[in-house]
């Protein structure tokens, strides 16, 4: 009887772990979907606003629209969503917690070793939540507000200075990692 039970357990365990993995894969897919909704929407409004009101006029898009859009996506999906960075501009909302910080540090190490940041992500169960982060690579457009401080236009510099006296989010170049989209959901 005992051998039979052991045999049965040996037979069933792989199925159970396959099922558990399938659940994790589904969560990973869901988290990835939620996280990839925000950047293209934000980019579109940013480009539109730059056309209408110039770079400095588009700063409020990053300041007010980003959290508003994130709030809407949260409402629709049940996932909390925010942006985090190791070098923050808005220290009231973008400072990473320990889990996010270690993921961001790992992304930076991999980028420094030559890996393209476009696909970098991390998703796992942490306590009673599922957590996921996706790297946000610096593109040409981003340099207008996140590039080397001495290359920002005087108008951009002045508006940034008014809103973010403690700004750490300049000095980037294309291909570096500006930060990450971070999403989480209670299980
Ligand atoms: C028009 C200027 C402007 C452009 C262009 C711009 N940003 Fe920003 N970015 C800002 C401002 C302003 C904030 C602070 C927003 C806030 O108050 O939450 C910010 C914040 C962020 C944050 C949140 C973390 C932090 O430091 O507060 C990330 C991530 C980010 N930007 C990524 C990007 C990326 C990636 C691009 C290019 C696709 C980009 N930004 C282009 C102005 C800009």
PDB file of C-alpha atoms and ligand atoms in Angstrom:
ATOM      1  CA  UNK A   1       0.000   0.000   0.000  1.00  0.00           C
ATOM      2  CA  UNK A   2       2.765   2.358   0.979  1.00  0.00           C
ATOM      3  CA  UNK A   3       4.661   1.678  -2.277  1.00  0.00           C
ATOM      4  CA  UNK A   4       1.483   2.217  -4.186  1.00  0.00           C
ATOM      5  CA  UNK A   5       0.966   5.608  -2.540  1.00  0.00           C
ATOM      6  CA  UNK A   6       4.550   6.616  -3.248  1.00  0.00           C
ATOM      7  CA  UNK A   7       4.157   5.498  -6.847  1.00  0.00           C
ATOM      8  CA  UNK A   8       0.891   7.421  -7.119  1.00  0.00           C
ATOM      9  CA  UNK A   9       2.495  10.510  -5.591  1.00  0.00           C
ATOM     10  CA  UNK A  10       5.436  10.254  -7.986  1.00  0.00           C
ATOM     11  CA  UNK A  11       2.981   9.982 -10.841  1.00  0.00           C
ATOM     12  CA  UNK A  12       0.715  12.835  -9.801  1.00  0.00           C
ATOM     13  CA  UNK A  13       3.252  15.402  -8.537  1.00  0.00           C
ATOM     14  CA  UNK A  14       4.496  16.421 -12.013  1.00  0.00           C
ATOM     15  CA  UNK A  15       0.898  17.124 -13.045  1.00  0.00           C
ATOM     16  CA  UNK A  16       0.279  19.256 -10.005  1.00  0.00           C
ATOM     17  CA  UNK A  17       3.414  21.272 -10.584  1.00  0.00           C
ATOM     18  CA  UNK A  18       2.528  21.629 -14.279  1.00  0.00           C
ATOM     19  CA  UNK A  19      -0.849  23.009 -13.211  1.00  0.00           C
ATOM     20  CA  UNK A  20       0.815  25.405 -10.758  1.00  0.00           C
ATOM     21  CA  UNK A  21       3.187  26.578 -13.495  1.00  0.00           C
ATOM     22  CA  UNK A  22       0.289  27.072 -15.883  1.00  0.00           C
ATOM     23  CA  UNK A  23      -1.333  29.333 -13.245  1.00  0.00           C
ATOM     24  CA  UNK A  24       1.892  31.334 -12.924  1.00  0.00           C
ATOM     25  CA  UNK A  25       2.238  31.582 -16.710  1.00  0.00           C
ATOM     26  CA  UNK A  26      -1.314  32.907 -16.952  1.00  0.00           C
ATOM     27  CA  UNK A  27      -0.551  35.534 -14.281  1.00  0.00           C
ATOM     28  CA  UNK A  28       2.674  36.464 -16.053  1.00  0.00           C
ATOM     29  CA  UNK A  29       0.761  36.918 -19.316  1.00  0.00           C
ATOM     30  CA  UNK A  30      -1.913  39.005 -17.608  1.00  0.00           C
ATOM     31  CA  UNK A  31       0.662  41.186 -15.828  1.00  0.00           C
ATOM     32  CA  UNK A  32       2.591  41.674 -19.059  1.00  0.00           C
ATOM     33  CA  UNK A  33      -0.598  42.749 -20.857  1.00  0.00           C
ATOM     34  CA  UNK A  34      -1.455  45.281 -18.171  1.00  0.00           C
ATOM     35  CA  UNK A  35       2.100  46.669 -18.045  1.00  0.00           C
ATOM     36  CA  UNK A  36       2.379  47.064 -21.814  1.00  0.00           C
ATOM     37  CA  UNK A  37      -0.891  49.037 -22.110  1.00  0.00           C
ATOM     38  CA  UNK A  38       0.440  52.211 -20.505  1.00  0.00           C
ATOM     39  CA  UNK A  39       3.658  53.144 -22.402  1.00  0.00           C
ATOM     40  CA  UNK A  40       2.182  53.388 -25.942  1.00  0.00           C
ATOM     41  CA  UNK A  41      -0.782  55.463 -24.664  1.00  0.00           C
ATOM     42  CA  UNK A  42       1.541  57.756 -22.787  1.00  0.00           C
ATOM     43  CA  UNK A  43       3.883  58.083 -25.747  1.00  0.00           C
ATOM     44  CA  UNK A  44       0.978  59.019 -28.052  1.00  0.00           C
ATOM     45  CA  UNK A  45      -0.291  61.775 -25.706  1.00  0.00           C
ATOM     46  CA  UNK A  46       3.246  62.989 -25.181  1.00  0.00           C
ATOM     47  CA  UNK A  47       3.868  63.306 -28.921  1.00  0.00           C
ATOM     48  CA  UNK A  48       0.525  65.029 -29.456  1.00  0.00           C
ATOM     49  CA  UNK A  49       1.141  67.480 -26.612  1.00  0.00           C
ATOM     50  CA  UNK A  50       4.702  68.243 -27.804  1.00  0.00           C
ATOM     51  CA  UNK A  51       3.268  69.123 -31.217  1.00  0.00           C
ATOM     52  CA  UNK A  52       0.615  71.377 -29.654  1.00  0.00           C
ATOM     53  CA  UNK A  53       2.462  73.098 -26.823  1.00  0.00           C
ATOM     54  CA  UNK A  54       6.152  72.346 -27.223  1.00  0.00           C
ATOM     55  CA  UNK A  55       8.378  70.225 -25.006  1.00  0.00           C
ATOM     56  CA  UNK A  56       8.013  72.271 -21.866  1.00  0.00           C
ATOM     57  CA  UNK A  57       4.239  72.323 -22.397  1.00  0.00           C
ATOM     58  CA  UNK A  58       4.246  68.510 -22.526  1.00  0.00           C
ATOM     59  CA  UNK A  59       5.751  68.160 -19.059  1.00  0.00           C
ATOM     60  CA  UNK A  60       2.292  68.088 -17.442  1.00  0.00           C
ATOM     61  CA  UNK A  61       1.493  64.998 -19.577  1.00  0.00           C
ATOM     62  CA  UNK A  62       4.199  63.108 -17.736  1.00  0.00           C
ATOM     63  CA  UNK A  63       3.225  64.671 -14.439  1.00  0.00           C
ATOM     64  CA  UNK A  64      -0.566  64.404 -14.489  1.00  0.00           C
ATOM     65  CA  UNK A  65      -1.554  62.129 -17.360  1.00  0.00           C
ATOM     66  CA  UNK A  66       0.721  59.215 -16.432  1.00  0.00           C
ATOM     67  CA  UNK A  67      -0.852  58.646 -12.995  1.00  0.00           C
ATOM     68  CA  UNK A  68      -4.332  59.338 -14.386  1.00  0.00           C
ATOM     69  CA  UNK A  69      -3.917  56.733 -17.131  1.00  0.00           C
ATOM     70  CA  UNK A  70      -2.411  54.312 -14.625  1.00  0.00           C
ATOM     71  CA  UNK A  71      -5.470  54.857 -12.394  1.00  0.00           C
ATOM     72  CA  UNK A  72      -7.828  54.098 -15.276  1.00  0.00           C
ATOM     73  CA  UNK A  73      -5.969  50.907 -16.166  1.00  0.00           C
ATOM     74  CA  UNK A  74      -6.103  49.853 -12.490  1.00  0.00           C
ATOM     75  CA  UNK A  75      -9.837  50.390 -12.423  1.00  0.00           C
ATOM     76  CA  UNK A  76     -10.346  48.351 -15.581  1.00  0.00           C
ATOM     77  CA  UNK A  77      -8.043  45.458 -14.686  1.00  0.00           C
ATOM     78  CA  UNK A  78      -7.745  45.224 -10.898  1.00  0.00           C
ATOM     79  CA  UNK A  79      -3.941  45.510 -11.123  1.00  0.00           C
ATOM     80  CA  UNK A  80      -2.159  48.374  -9.374  1.00  0.00           C
ATOM     81  CA  UNK A  81       0.205  50.068 -11.789  1.00  0.00           C
ATOM     82  CA  UNK A  82       2.987  52.623 -11.297  1.00  0.00           C
ATOM     83  CA  UNK A  83       6.306  53.762 -12.693  1.00  0.00           C
ATOM     84  CA  UNK A  84       9.493  53.407 -10.696  1.00  0.00           C
ATOM     85  CA  UNK A  85      13.128  54.346 -11.225  1.00  0.00           C
ATOM     86  CA  UNK A  86      16.515  54.124  -9.533  1.00  0.00           C
ATOM     87  CA  UNK A  87      17.024  57.817 -10.398  1.00  0.00           C
ATOM     88  CA  UNK A  88      13.682  59.469  -9.732  1.00  0.00           C
ATOM     89  CA  UNK A  89      12.256  62.719 -10.912  1.00  0.00           C
ATOM     90  CA  UNK A  90       9.117  62.551  -8.769  1.00  0.00           C
ATOM     91  CA  UNK A  91      10.224  61.302  -5.371  1.00  0.00           C
ATOM     92  CA  UNK A  92       6.632  61.343  -4.106  1.00  0.00           C
ATOM     93  CA  UNK A  93       5.531  58.512  -6.361  1.00  0.00           C
ATOM     94  CA  UNK A  94       8.364  56.745  -8.179  1.00  0.00           C
ATOM     95  CA  UNK A  95      10.736  55.455  -5.484  1.00  0.00           C
ATOM     96  CA  UNK A  96      11.028  51.660  -5.870  1.00  0.00           C
ATOM     97  CA  UNK A  97      10.515  49.298  -2.937  1.00  0.00           C
ATOM     98  CA  UNK A  98      13.077  46.554  -2.220  1.00  0.00           C
ATOM     99  CA  UNK A  99      11.624  44.060  -4.704  1.00  0.00           C
ATOM    100  CA  UNK A 100      11.436  46.660  -7.504  1.00  0.00           C
ATOM    101  CA  UNK A 101      14.875  48.002  -6.664  1.00  0.00           C
ATOM    102  CA  UNK A 102      16.573  44.628  -6.962  1.00  0.00           C
ATOM    103  CA  UNK A 103      14.807  43.949 -10.289  1.00  0.00           C
ATOM    104  CA  UNK A 104      15.916  47.359 -11.614  1.00  0.00           C
ATOM    105  CA  UNK A 105      19.492  46.751 -10.487  1.00  0.00           C
ATOM    106  CA  UNK A 106      19.484  43.383 -12.235  1.00  0.00           C
ATOM    107  CA  UNK A 107      18.116  45.010 -15.450  1.00  0.00           C
ATOM    108  CA  UNK A 108      20.895  47.635 -15.326  1.00  0.00           C
ATOM    109  CA  UNK A 109      23.571  44.957 -14.886  1.00  0.00           C
ATOM    110  CA  UNK A 110      22.248  42.993 -17.839  1.00  0.00           C
ATOM    111  CA  UNK A 111      22.020  46.139 -20.012  1.00  0.00           C
ATOM    112  CA  UNK A 112      25.599  47.047 -19.067  1.00  0.00           C
ATOM    113  CA  UNK A 113      26.617  43.535 -20.187  1.00  0.00           C
ATOM    114  CA  UNK A 114      25.087  44.220 -23.602  1.00  0.00           C
ATOM    115  CA  UNK A 115      21.575  42.744 -23.366  1.00  0.00           C
ATOM    116  CA  UNK A 116      18.834  44.791 -25.061  1.00  0.00           C
ATOM    117  CA  UNK A 117      16.440  46.207 -22.431  1.00  0.00           C
ATOM    118  CA  UNK A 118      13.364  45.969 -24.669  1.00  0.00           C
ATOM    119  CA  UNK A 119      12.334  42.513 -23.434  1.00  0.00           C
ATOM    120  CA  UNK A 120      13.533  42.710 -19.843  1.00  0.00           C
ATOM    121  CA  UNK A 121      10.898  41.718 -17.306  1.00  0.00           C
ATOM    122  CA  UNK A 122      10.446  39.905 -14.035  1.00  0.00           C
ATOM    123  CA  UNK A 123       7.281  38.358 -12.652  1.00  0.00           C
ATOM    124  CA  UNK A 124       6.722  36.198  -9.584  1.00  0.00           C
ATOM    125  CA  UNK A 125       4.522  35.537  -6.586  1.00  0.00           C
ATOM    126  CA  UNK A 126       5.666  37.578  -3.626  1.00  0.00           C
ATOM    127  CA  UNK A 127       3.796  36.748  -0.432  1.00  0.00           C
ATOM    128  CA  UNK A 128       0.085  37.020  -1.232  1.00  0.00           C
ATOM    129  CA  UNK A 129       0.571  39.047  -4.424  1.00  0.00           C
ATOM    130  CA  UNK A 130       1.714  38.552  -7.976  1.00  0.00           C
ATOM    131  CA  UNK A 131       4.281  41.193  -8.908  1.00  0.00           C
ATOM    132  CA  UNK A 132       5.723  42.125 -12.284  1.00  0.00           C
ATOM    133  CA  UNK A 133       8.101  44.765 -13.641  1.00  0.00           C
ATOM    134  CA  UNK A 134       8.982  45.634 -17.216  1.00  0.00           C
ATOM    135  CA  UNK A 135      11.973  47.799 -18.179  1.00  0.00           C
ATOM    136  CA  UNK A 136      11.382  51.156 -19.891  1.00  0.00           C
ATOM    137  CA  UNK A 137      14.232  51.788 -22.335  1.00  0.00           C
ATOM    138  CA  UNK A 138      15.321  55.336 -23.129  1.00  0.00           C
ATOM    139  CA  UNK A 139      14.414  56.351 -26.677  1.00  0.00           C
ATOM    140  CA  UNK A 140      15.462  59.423 -28.643  1.00  0.00           C
ATOM    141  CA  UNK A 141      12.324  61.383 -27.641  1.00  0.00           C
ATOM    142  CA  UNK A 142      12.969  60.824 -23.928  1.00  0.00           C
ATOM    143  CA  UNK A 143      16.313  62.658 -24.141  1.00  0.00           C
ATOM    144  CA  UNK A 144      14.483  65.984 -24.473  1.00  0.00           C
ATOM    145  CA  UNK A 145      13.548  65.714 -20.802  1.00  0.00           C
ATOM    146  CA  UNK A 146      15.834  62.966 -19.451  1.00  0.00           C
ATOM    147  CA  UNK A 147      19.044  63.518 -21.449  1.00  0.00           C
ATOM    148  CA  UNK A 148      22.241  65.198 -20.165  1.00  0.00           C
ATOM    149  CA  UNK A 149      21.264  68.299 -18.171  1.00  0.00           C
ATOM    150  CA  UNK A 150      23.461  70.601 -20.275  1.00  0.00           C
ATOM    151  CA  UNK A 151      21.621  69.503 -23.424  1.00  0.00           C
ATOM    152  CA  UNK A 152      18.077  70.253 -22.229  1.00  0.00           C
ATOM    153  CA  UNK A 153      16.439  73.357 -23.664  1.00  0.00           C
ATOM    154  CA  UNK A 154      16.377  76.322 -21.265  1.00  0.00           C
ATOM    155  CA  UNK A 155      12.543  76.245 -21.228  1.00  0.00           C
ATOM    156  CA  UNK A 156      12.433  72.546 -20.324  1.00  0.00           C
ATOM    157  CA  UNK A 157      15.096  73.054 -17.679  1.00  0.00           C
ATOM    158  CA  UNK A 158      13.179  75.915 -16.139  1.00  0.00           C
ATOM    159  CA  UNK A 159       9.802  74.087 -16.003  1.00  0.00           C
ATOM    160  CA  UNK A 160      11.451  70.945 -14.622  1.00  0.00           C
ATOM    161  CA  UNK A 161      13.243  73.054 -12.027  1.00  0.00           C
ATOM    162  CA  UNK A 162       9.961  74.599 -10.845  1.00  0.00           C
ATOM    163  CA  UNK A 163       8.232  71.242 -10.365  1.00  0.00           C
ATOM    164  CA  UNK A 164      11.146  68.997  -9.392  1.00  0.00           C
ATOM    165  CA  UNK A 165      13.818  70.824  -7.425  1.00  0.00           C
ATOM    166  CA  UNK A 166      15.210  67.395  -6.494  1.00  0.00           C
ATOM    167  CA  UNK A 167      15.320  65.907 -10.012  1.00  0.00           C
ATOM    168  CA  UNK A 168      17.659  62.919 -10.486  1.00  0.00           C
ATOM    169  CA  UNK A 169      16.236  61.791 -13.826  1.00  0.00           C
ATOM    170  CA  UNK A 170      18.643  63.438 -16.286  1.00  0.00           C
ATOM    171  CA  UNK A 171      21.909  62.300 -17.847  1.00  0.00           C
ATOM    172  CA  UNK A 172      20.472  59.299 -19.687  1.00  0.00           C
ATOM    173  CA  UNK A 173      21.419  58.082 -23.162  1.00  0.00           C
ATOM    174  CA  UNK A 174      19.480  55.990 -25.692  1.00  0.00           C
ATOM    175  CA  UNK A 175      19.338  52.284 -24.818  1.00  0.00           C
ATOM    176  CA  UNK A 176      19.738  52.783 -21.076  1.00  0.00           C
ATOM    177  CA  UNK A 177      16.921  51.890 -18.713  1.00  0.00           C
ATOM    178  CA  UNK A 178      14.939  54.875 -17.467  1.00  0.00           C
ATOM    179  CA  UNK A 179      12.908  52.799 -15.018  1.00  0.00           C
ATOM    180  CA  UNK A 180      10.131  50.272 -15.090  1.00  0.00           C
ATOM    181  CA  UNK A 181       6.409  49.829 -15.152  1.00  0.00           C
ATOM    182  CA  UNK A 182       5.492  47.952 -12.009  1.00  0.00           C
ATOM    183  CA  UNK A 183       2.196  46.096 -11.591  1.00  0.00           C
ATOM    184  CA  UNK A 184       0.824  44.010  -8.741  1.00  0.00           C
ATOM    185  CA  UNK A 185      -2.328  42.160  -7.827  1.00  0.00           C
ATOM    186  CA  UNK A 186      -3.411  40.403  -4.653  1.00  0.00           C
ATOM    187  CA  UNK A 187      -3.905  36.653  -5.215  1.00  0.00           C
TER     188      UNK A 187
HETATM  189  C1  LIG B   1       8.231  66.455 -22.045  1.00  0.00           C
HETATM  190  C2  LIG B   1       9.202  65.942 -21.130  1.00  0.00           C
HETATM  191  C3  LIG B   1       9.328  64.442 -20.964  1.00  0.00           C
HETATM  192  C4  LIG B   1       9.581  63.520 -21.940  1.00  0.00           C
HETATM  193  C5  LIG B   1       9.742  63.748 -23.428  1.00  0.00           C
HETATM  194  C6  LIG B   1       9.681  62.252 -21.260  1.00  0.00           C
HETATM  195  N1  LIG B   1       9.504  62.404 -19.897  1.00  0.00           N
HETATM  196 FE1  LIG B   1       9.568  60.954 -18.493  1.00  0.00          FE
HETATM  197  N2  LIG B   1       9.107  62.296 -17.076  1.00  0.00           N
HETATM  198  C7  LIG B   1       8.880  63.634 -17.286  1.00  0.00           C
HETATM  199  C8  LIG B   1       8.375  64.225 -16.073  1.00  0.00           C
HETATM  200  C9  LIG B   1       7.962  65.682 -15.885  1.00  0.00           C
HETATM  201  C10 LIG B   1       8.307  63.191 -15.117  1.00  0.00           C
HETATM  202  C11 LIG B   1       7.804  63.259 -13.679  1.00  0.00           C
HETATM  203  C12 LIG B   1       6.358  62.767 -13.678  1.00  0.00           C
HETATM  204  C13 LIG B   1       5.720  62.769 -12.312  1.00  0.00           C
HETATM  205  O1  LIG B   1       5.659  63.856 -11.681  1.00  0.00           O
HETATM  206  O2  LIG B   1       5.260  61.704 -11.890  1.00  0.00           O
HETATM  207  C14 LIG B   1       8.768  61.980 -15.783  1.00  0.00           C
HETATM  208  C15 LIG B   1       8.829  60.757 -15.168  1.00  0.00           C
HETATM  209  C16 LIG B   1       9.161  59.600 -15.791  1.00  0.00           C
HETATM  210  C17 LIG B   1       9.178  58.297 -15.149  1.00  0.00           C
HETATM  211  C18 LIG B   1       8.752  57.989 -13.704  1.00  0.00           C
HETATM  212  C19 LIG B   1       9.884  57.901 -12.757  1.00  0.00           C
HETATM  213  C20 LIG B   1      10.385  59.224 -12.212  1.00  0.00           C
HETATM  214  O3  LIG B   1      11.589  59.454 -12.356  1.00  0.00           O
HETATM  215  O4  LIG B   1       9.604  60.035 -11.670  1.00  0.00           O
HETATM  216  C21 LIG B   1       9.582  57.404 -16.083  1.00  0.00           C
HETATM  217  C22 LIG B   1       9.782  55.912 -15.885  1.00  0.00           C
HETATM  218  C23 LIG B   1       9.783  58.147 -17.316  1.00  0.00           C
HETATM  219  N3  LIG B   1       9.521  59.484 -17.100  1.00  0.00           N
HETATM  220  C24 LIG B   1      10.180  57.586 -18.496  1.00  0.00           C
HETATM  221  C25 LIG B   1      10.214  58.272 -19.699  1.00  0.00           C
HETATM  222  C26 LIG B   1      10.515  57.626 -20.966  1.00  0.00           C
HETATM  223  C27 LIG B   1      10.866  56.153 -21.138  1.00  0.00           C
HETATM  224  C28 LIG B   1      10.418  58.593 -21.921  1.00  0.00           C
HETATM  225  C29 LIG B   1      10.563  58.426 -23.420  1.00  0.00           C
HETATM  226  C30 LIG B   1       9.678  57.467 -24.046  1.00  0.00           C
HETATM  227  C31 LIG B   1      10.081  59.844 -21.258  1.00  0.00           C
HETATM  228  N4  LIG B   1       9.962  59.597 -19.914  1.00  0.00           N
HETATM  229  C32 LIG B   1       9.922  61.060 -21.897  1.00  0.00           C
HETATM  230  C33 LIG B   1       9.086  64.319 -18.463  1.00  0.00           C
HETATM  231  C34 LIG B   1       9.297  63.737 -19.699  1.00  0.00           C
END
